[in-house]
């Protein structure tokens, strides 16, 4: 494979970086939905949120590889937006959704108006391949019961893709029987119909597809977050002086920042390989699992080094390092399946 981005992917990365650099204001309080809606809508207006949609739905007909490029830039900027809706919602719906589901939700996601996420984690079972959430047939409908954890952007979600024992369903998080506490979603006899079920051409296909997109999206976002933390720390040790010399000139500091660089490059190449295989229709395993293993094992340790090299400044909430740390910590837990 070629690890170099093609012209289209470079344009996506460049445009995303330009918009994020112009629009992000960490002093601006989040909107009513808990994220920076101004930034998210700016990305939608530029067409970036819809690059993977087919032309008939107003998109560019691209795919996972291009979405991954955008997710990496969102991670690099630690953007306060519901980034994972692209991998947890848009891509699976485009692949698995019925014509009505796609027509209703995909254009709204691409415009930055709707947030669709997925509940792929259960207690002590991240990215579970065997969901314990039950779906019981009841007179032409299904009743869903179970607990989902670490659901990204749950408070802002328009719909949630919920894997169950009978397939994957689109659930309204405001429906009767749904209880939300932070990123945990409890379902107690939530009623859905056949119209809410995504297409499952073969038994287990919908869940397998959803898990693959979710893991690939988390890796792309985490890859960017780790690269952003590395850039921030490299700049700091190059400018901060101790005993009249920049920190970067001390051998111990140089060795530690080199460790972070190696971790970042390893995660990047592993994620890129897995995403390329998935985007090109090849079997993404074991590459996806290897990339998830490396990220879960190495990224948190690399962020700990970044904190150490920043000293007390690294734990100051007015300094941006904590945003990368929080993002990497959450993603590392969810990729360690």
Short mmCIF file of C-alpha atoms in Angstrom, two decimals:
data_model
loop_
_atom_site.label_atom_id
_atom_site.label_comp_id
_atom_site.label_asym_id
_atom_site.label_seq_id
_atom_site.Cartn_x
_atom_site.Cartn_y
_atom_site.Cartn_z
CA UNK A 1 0.00 0.00 0.00
CA UNK A 2 0.96 3.66 -0.43
CA UNK A 3 1.01 5.55 2.89
CA UNK A 4 0.99 8.94 1.15
CA UNK A 5 -2.34 10.79 0.98
CA UNK A 6 -3.66 11.34 -2.52
CA UNK A 7 -4.57 14.81 -3.84
CA UNK A 8 -8.21 14.63 -2.72
CA UNK A 9 -7.26 13.49 0.77
CA UNK A 10 -4.66 16.26 1.06
CA UNK A 11 -7.29 18.81 0.06
CA UNK A 12 -9.67 17.46 2.71
CA UNK A 13 -6.95 17.62 5.37
CA UNK A 14 -5.93 21.13 4.35
CA UNK A 15 -9.47 22.50 4.23
CA UNK A 16 -10.33 20.90 7.58
CA UNK A 17 -7.20 22.33 9.22
CA UNK A 18 -7.99 25.78 7.81
CA UNK A 19 -11.59 25.75 9.07
CA UNK A 20 -10.65 24.38 12.48
CA UNK A 21 -7.87 26.92 12.88
CA UNK A 22 -10.27 29.73 12.02
CA UNK A 23 -13.42 28.59 13.81
CA UNK A 24 -12.32 26.88 17.03
CA UNK A 25 -12.53 29.10 20.07
CA UNK A 26 -12.02 27.17 23.29
CA UNK A 27 -13.19 30.20 25.25
CA UNK A 28 -16.62 29.91 23.62
CA UNK A 29 -19.02 27.89 25.77
CA UNK A 30 -20.56 24.79 24.19
CA UNK A 31 -23.98 25.08 22.61
CA UNK A 32 -27.23 23.64 23.91
CA UNK A 33 -26.28 20.21 22.56
CA UNK A 34 -23.00 20.13 24.47
CA UNK A 35 -20.53 20.84 21.66
CA UNK A 36 -19.34 23.71 19.48
CA UNK A 37 -22.15 23.87 16.95
CA UNK A 38 -20.53 26.77 15.10
CA UNK A 39 -17.48 24.69 14.23
CA UNK A 40 -19.56 21.63 13.31
CA UNK A 41 -21.86 23.61 11.00
CA UNK A 42 -18.86 25.29 9.38
CA UNK A 43 -17.48 21.86 8.52
CA UNK A 44 -20.89 20.89 7.14
CA UNK A 45 -21.19 24.07 5.09
CA UNK A 46 -17.80 23.35 3.53
CA UNK A 47 -19.06 19.91 2.49
CA UNK A 48 -16.60 18.01 4.68
CA UNK A 49 -19.18 16.13 6.74
CA UNK A 50 -20.75 14.72 3.58
CA UNK A 51 -17.71 13.60 1.60
CA UNK A 52 -18.74 9.94 1.93
CA UNK A 53 -22.35 10.42 0.85
CA UNK A 54 -23.38 9.41 -2.67
CA UNK A 55 -24.02 12.29 -5.12
CA UNK A 56 -27.78 11.68 -5.08
CA UNK A 57 -27.78 12.63 -1.40
CA UNK A 58 -25.59 15.68 -1.93
CA UNK A 59 -22.22 14.10 -1.18
CA UNK A 60 -18.97 13.52 -3.04
CA UNK A 61 -19.18 9.74 -3.29
CA UNK A 62 -15.94 9.17 -1.39
CA UNK A 63 -15.52 6.77 1.52
CA UNK A 64 -13.92 5.67 4.76
CA UNK A 65 -10.38 6.69 3.79
CA UNK A 66 -11.45 10.30 3.26
CA UNK A 67 -13.59 10.34 6.42
CA UNK A 68 -10.57 9.01 8.33
CA UNK A 69 -8.47 11.92 7.07
CA UNK A 70 -11.08 14.34 8.39
CA UNK A 71 -11.27 12.52 11.73
CA UNK A 72 -7.49 12.69 12.10
CA UNK A 73 -7.58 16.47 11.63
CA UNK A 74 -10.39 16.75 14.18
CA UNK A 75 -8.26 14.79 16.64
CA UNK A 76 -5.16 16.84 15.85
CA UNK A 77 -7.08 19.99 16.78
CA UNK A 78 -8.86 18.36 19.76
CA UNK A 79 -11.99 19.83 18.19
CA UNK A 80 -14.96 20.09 20.60
CA UNK A 81 -17.39 18.49 18.14
CA UNK A 82 -19.19 15.11 17.83
CA UNK A 83 -16.54 13.75 15.48
CA UNK A 84 -17.35 10.07 15.89
CA UNK A 85 -20.83 10.53 14.44
CA UNK A 86 -19.09 10.16 11.08
CA UNK A 87 -17.83 6.65 11.86
CA UNK A 88 -20.54 5.55 14.28
CA UNK A 89 -23.48 6.97 12.35
CA UNK A 90 -22.93 8.25 8.83
CA UNK A 91 -20.78 5.45 7.40
CA UNK A 92 -22.82 2.54 8.86
CA UNK A 93 -26.11 4.15 7.80
CA UNK A 94 -24.82 4.75 4.30
CA UNK A 95 -23.84 1.09 4.06
CA UNK A 96 -26.67 -0.56 5.98
CA UNK A 97 -29.56 1.89 6.16
CA UNK A 98 -32.82 1.42 4.28
CA UNK A 99 -33.66 3.99 1.58
CA UNK A 100 -35.97 5.80 4.01
CA UNK A 101 -33.41 5.82 6.82
CA UNK A 102 -30.68 7.11 4.53
CA UNK A 103 -32.85 9.82 2.97
CA UNK A 104 -34.06 11.02 6.36
CA UNK A 105 -30.81 11.10 8.33
CA UNK A 106 -27.76 11.25 6.08
CA UNK A 107 -28.31 14.75 4.59
CA UNK A 108 -28.95 16.12 8.08
CA UNK A 109 -25.74 14.57 9.40
CA UNK A 110 -23.81 16.02 6.45
CA UNK A 111 -25.25 19.48 7.13
CA UNK A 112 -24.20 19.33 10.76
CA UNK A 113 -27.80 19.35 11.96
CA UNK A 114 -28.28 15.75 13.13
CA UNK A 115 -26.03 13.63 15.31
CA UNK A 116 -26.30 9.86 14.92
CA UNK A 117 -24.14 7.70 17.15
CA UNK A 118 -23.87 4.02 18.04
CA UNK A 119 -23.98 2.08 21.30
CA UNK A 120 -21.30 -0.51 20.54
CA UNK A 121 -20.01 -0.87 24.11
CA UNK A 122 -21.56 -2.72 27.02
CA UNK A 123 -20.44 -2.99 30.67
CA UNK A 124 -16.97 -4.61 30.73
CA UNK A 125 -17.35 -5.38 27.01
CA UNK A 126 -16.02 -2.64 24.70
CA UNK A 127 -16.91 -3.18 21.03
CA UNK A 128 -18.77 -6.33 21.96
CA UNK A 129 -19.32 -8.88 19.21
CA UNK A 130 -21.95 -10.63 21.30
CA UNK A 131 -24.36 -8.01 22.65
CA UNK A 132 -26.38 -8.91 25.72
CA UNK A 133 -29.02 -6.27 24.98
CA UNK A 134 -32.18 -8.25 24.29
CA UNK A 135 -34.65 -7.68 21.46
CA UNK A 136 -37.92 -9.55 22.08
CA UNK A 137 -40.60 -9.79 19.39
CA UNK A 138 -43.95 -8.44 20.58
CA UNK A 139 -46.89 -8.29 18.19
CA UNK A 140 -45.18 -6.78 15.15
CA UNK A 141 -42.66 -4.76 17.08
CA UNK A 142 -39.50 -5.34 19.14
CA UNK A 143 -38.89 -4.54 22.80
CA UNK A 144 -35.26 -3.68 23.62
CA UNK A 145 -33.76 -4.13 27.09
CA UNK A 146 -30.15 -3.69 28.15
CA UNK A 147 -27.36 -1.30 29.13
CA UNK A 148 -24.93 0.47 26.79
CA UNK A 149 -21.87 2.37 27.96
CA UNK A 150 -19.45 4.98 26.58
CA UNK A 151 -21.87 6.09 23.87
CA UNK A 152 -20.20 9.10 22.19
CA UNK A 153 -22.21 12.32 21.88
CA UNK A 154 -25.19 10.62 23.50
CA UNK A 155 -26.67 13.82 24.93
CA UNK A 156 -26.75 15.40 21.47
CA UNK A 157 -27.87 12.33 19.53
CA UNK A 158 -30.86 12.36 17.20
CA UNK A 159 -30.72 8.58 16.84
CA UNK A 160 -28.58 5.80 18.28
CA UNK A 161 -27.65 2.60 16.46
CA UNK A 162 -28.19 -0.12 19.06
CA UNK A 163 -26.84 -3.67 18.54
CA UNK A 164 -29.06 -6.34 20.10
CA UNK A 165 -29.55 -10.10 20.07
CA UNK A 166 -31.81 -9.67 17.01
CA UNK A 167 -29.81 -7.18 14.96
CA UNK A 168 -29.09 -3.45 14.95
CA UNK A 169 -31.89 -0.93 15.50
CA UNK A 170 -32.15 2.85 15.24
CA UNK A 171 -33.42 4.12 18.60
CA UNK A 172 -34.65 7.59 19.50
CA UNK A 173 -32.82 8.44 22.77
CA UNK A 174 -35.90 10.35 23.91
CA UNK A 175 -38.23 7.34 23.50
CA UNK A 176 -40.19 5.87 26.39
CA UNK A 177 -38.05 3.39 28.33
CA UNK A 178 -34.72 5.08 27.55
CA UNK A 179 -32.73 6.50 30.46
CA UNK A 180 -29.55 8.49 29.84
CA UNK A 181 -26.88 9.17 32.45
CA UNK A 182 -23.79 10.78 30.96
CA UNK A 183 -22.62 8.38 28.25
CA UNK A 184 -24.59 5.41 29.61
CA UNK A 185 -27.85 4.41 27.95
CA UNK A 186 -30.35 2.10 29.65
CA UNK A 187 -33.18 0.53 27.70
CA UNK A 188 -36.15 -0.95 29.51
CA UNK A 189 -38.65 -2.42 27.07
CA UNK A 190 -38.06 0.27 24.43
CA UNK A 191 -40.47 -0.33 21.55
CA UNK A 192 -39.17 -0.22 17.95
CA UNK A 193 -40.59 -1.47 14.67
CA UNK A 194 -39.17 -3.23 11.64
CA UNK A 195 -38.75 0.22 10.04
CA UNK A 196 -36.16 1.00 12.73
CA UNK A 197 -33.98 -2.02 11.93
CA UNK A 198 -31.01 -1.59 9.60
CA UNK A 199 -30.41 -4.08 6.81
CA UNK A 200 -28.72 -7.32 7.76
CA UNK A 201 -28.13 -9.22 4.51
CA UNK A 202 -26.44 -12.04 6.39
CA UNK A 203 -26.72 -12.91 10.07
CA UNK A 204 -24.37 -10.66 12.03
CA UNK A 205 -23.35 -8.50 9.05
CA UNK A 206 -24.79 -5.27 10.45
CA UNK A 207 -23.05 -5.63 13.81
CA UNK A 208 -19.74 -6.64 12.22
CA UNK A 209 -19.88 -3.65 9.84
CA UNK A 210 -20.76 -1.26 12.65
CA UNK A 211 -17.89 -2.54 14.83
CA UNK A 212 -15.38 -2.18 12.00
CA UNK A 213 -16.37 1.39 11.20
CA UNK A 214 -16.47 2.31 14.88
CA UNK A 215 -12.98 0.97 15.58
CA UNK A 216 -11.54 2.51 12.42
CA UNK A 217 -13.06 5.87 13.30
CA UNK A 218 -11.74 5.80 16.86
CA UNK A 219 -8.26 4.93 15.59
CA UNK A 220 -8.27 7.78 13.07
CA UNK A 221 -9.43 10.27 15.70
CA UNK A 222 -6.93 8.93 18.25
CA UNK A 223 -4.12 9.05 15.70
CA UNK A 224 -4.77 12.77 15.25
CA UNK A 225 -5.03 13.41 19.00
CA UNK A 226 -1.69 11.74 19.67
CA UNK A 227 -0.06 13.68 16.82
CA UNK A 228 -1.53 16.92 18.20
CA UNK A 229 -0.18 16.22 21.69
CA UNK A 230 3.24 15.44 20.22
CA UNK A 231 3.30 18.71 18.27
CA UNK A 232 2.24 20.70 21.33
CA UNK A 233 4.90 19.07 23.51
CA UNK A 234 7.63 19.42 20.89
CA UNK A 235 6.90 23.14 20.66
CA UNK A 236 6.95 23.47 24.44
CA UNK A 237 10.30 21.76 25.03
CA UNK A 238 11.80 23.74 22.17
CA UNK A 239 10.77 27.07 23.71
CA UNK A 240 10.84 26.48 27.47
CA UNK A 241 14.25 27.18 29.00
CA UNK A 242 15.84 25.75 32.11
CA UNK A 243 19.32 26.71 33.32
CA UNK A 244 19.54 29.03 30.31
CA UNK A 245 18.96 26.27 27.75
CA UNK A 246 15.85 24.99 25.91
CA UNK A 247 14.50 21.79 27.48
CA UNK A 248 14.88 20.02 24.14
CA UNK A 249 18.68 20.25 24.40
CA UNK A 250 18.76 17.99 27.48
CA UNK A 251 19.44 14.37 26.57
CA UNK A 252 16.78 12.90 28.86
CA UNK A 253 14.11 15.21 27.37
CA UNK A 254 15.19 14.36 23.82
CA UNK A 255 14.93 10.65 24.59
CA UNK A 256 11.44 11.00 26.04
CA UNK A 257 10.07 13.09 23.19
CA UNK A 258 11.58 10.54 20.81
CA UNK A 259 9.57 7.82 22.57
CA UNK A 260 6.38 9.83 21.99
CA UNK A 261 7.32 10.30 18.33
CA UNK A 262 7.85 6.55 17.87
CA UNK A 263 4.50 5.80 19.52
CA UNK A 264 2.74 8.36 17.34
CA UNK A 265 4.25 7.07 14.11
CA UNK A 266 3.54 3.45 15.02
CA UNK A 267 -0.11 4.20 15.77
CA UNK A 268 -0.40 6.26 12.59
CA UNK A 269 0.98 3.55 10.31
CA UNK A 270 -1.02 0.78 12.01
CA UNK A 271 -4.24 2.78 11.78
CA UNK A 272 -3.58 3.79 8.18
CA UNK A 273 -2.95 0.18 7.16
CA UNK A 274 -6.14 -1.07 8.82
CA UNK A 275 -8.26 1.75 7.39
CA UNK A 276 -6.83 1.22 3.91
CA UNK A 277 -7.72 -2.47 4.01
CA UNK A 278 -11.26 -1.75 5.19
CA UNK A 279 -11.77 1.09 2.70
CA UNK A 280 -10.53 -1.02 -0.22
CA UNK A 281 -12.85 -3.93 0.53
CA UNK A 282 -10.14 -6.21 1.93
CA UNK A 283 -10.40 -8.14 5.16
CA UNK A 284 -9.29 -5.56 7.75
CA UNK A 285 -8.23 -8.20 10.28
CA UNK A 286 -5.85 -8.65 12.00
CA UNK A 287 -4.74 -5.11 11.12
CA UNK A 288 -7.68 -3.47 12.92
CA UNK A 289 -7.03 -5.46 16.09
CA UNK A 290 -3.28 -4.76 15.93
CA UNK A 291 -3.88 -1.02 15.51
CA UNK A 292 -6.35 -1.04 18.39
CA UNK A 293 -3.87 -2.93 20.57
CA UNK A 294 -1.06 -0.47 19.83
CA UNK A 295 -3.22 2.56 20.43
CA UNK A 296 -4.69 1.25 23.68
CA UNK A 297 -1.26 0.21 24.95
CA UNK A 298 0.99 3.03 23.77
CA UNK A 299 -1.07 6.22 23.42
CA UNK A 300 -1.87 6.69 27.15
CA UNK A 301 1.80 6.16 28.06
CA UNK A 302 2.83 8.71 25.43
CA UNK A 303 0.39 11.27 26.85
CA UNK A 304 1.79 10.65 30.32
CA UNK A 305 5.24 11.54 28.98
CA UNK A 306 3.81 14.70 27.40
CA UNK A 307 2.37 15.69 30.79
CA UNK A 308 5.71 15.00 32.47
CA UNK A 309 7.62 17.13 29.96
CA UNK A 310 5.21 20.01 30.51
CA UNK A 311 5.62 19.92 34.28
CA UNK A 312 2.88 21.69 36.21
CA UNK A 313 1.70 23.46 33.06
CA UNK A 314 0.43 20.14 31.70
CA UNK A 315 -2.31 19.81 34.31
CA UNK A 316 -3.59 23.38 33.96
CA UNK A 317 -7.07 23.30 32.40
CA UNK A 318 -6.36 26.61 30.66
CA UNK A 319 -3.62 24.84 28.68
CA UNK A 320 -4.72 22.61 25.76
CA UNK A 321 -2.86 19.41 26.71
CA UNK A 322 -5.73 18.16 28.90
CA UNK A 323 -8.01 18.02 25.84
CA UNK A 324 -5.71 15.55 24.11
CA UNK A 325 -5.29 13.56 27.30
CA UNK A 326 -9.04 13.24 27.82
CA UNK A 327 -9.63 12.22 24.22
CA UNK A 328 -6.84 9.62 24.22
CA UNK A 329 -7.88 8.21 27.59
CA UNK A 330 -11.47 7.68 26.48
CA UNK A 331 -10.54 6.23 23.10
CA UNK A 332 -7.91 3.89 24.53
CA UNK A 333 -10.47 2.28 26.83
CA UNK A 334 -12.88 1.78 23.94
CA UNK A 335 -10.33 0.34 21.51
CA UNK A 336 -8.94 -2.27 23.89
CA UNK A 337 -11.39 -4.98 22.82
#
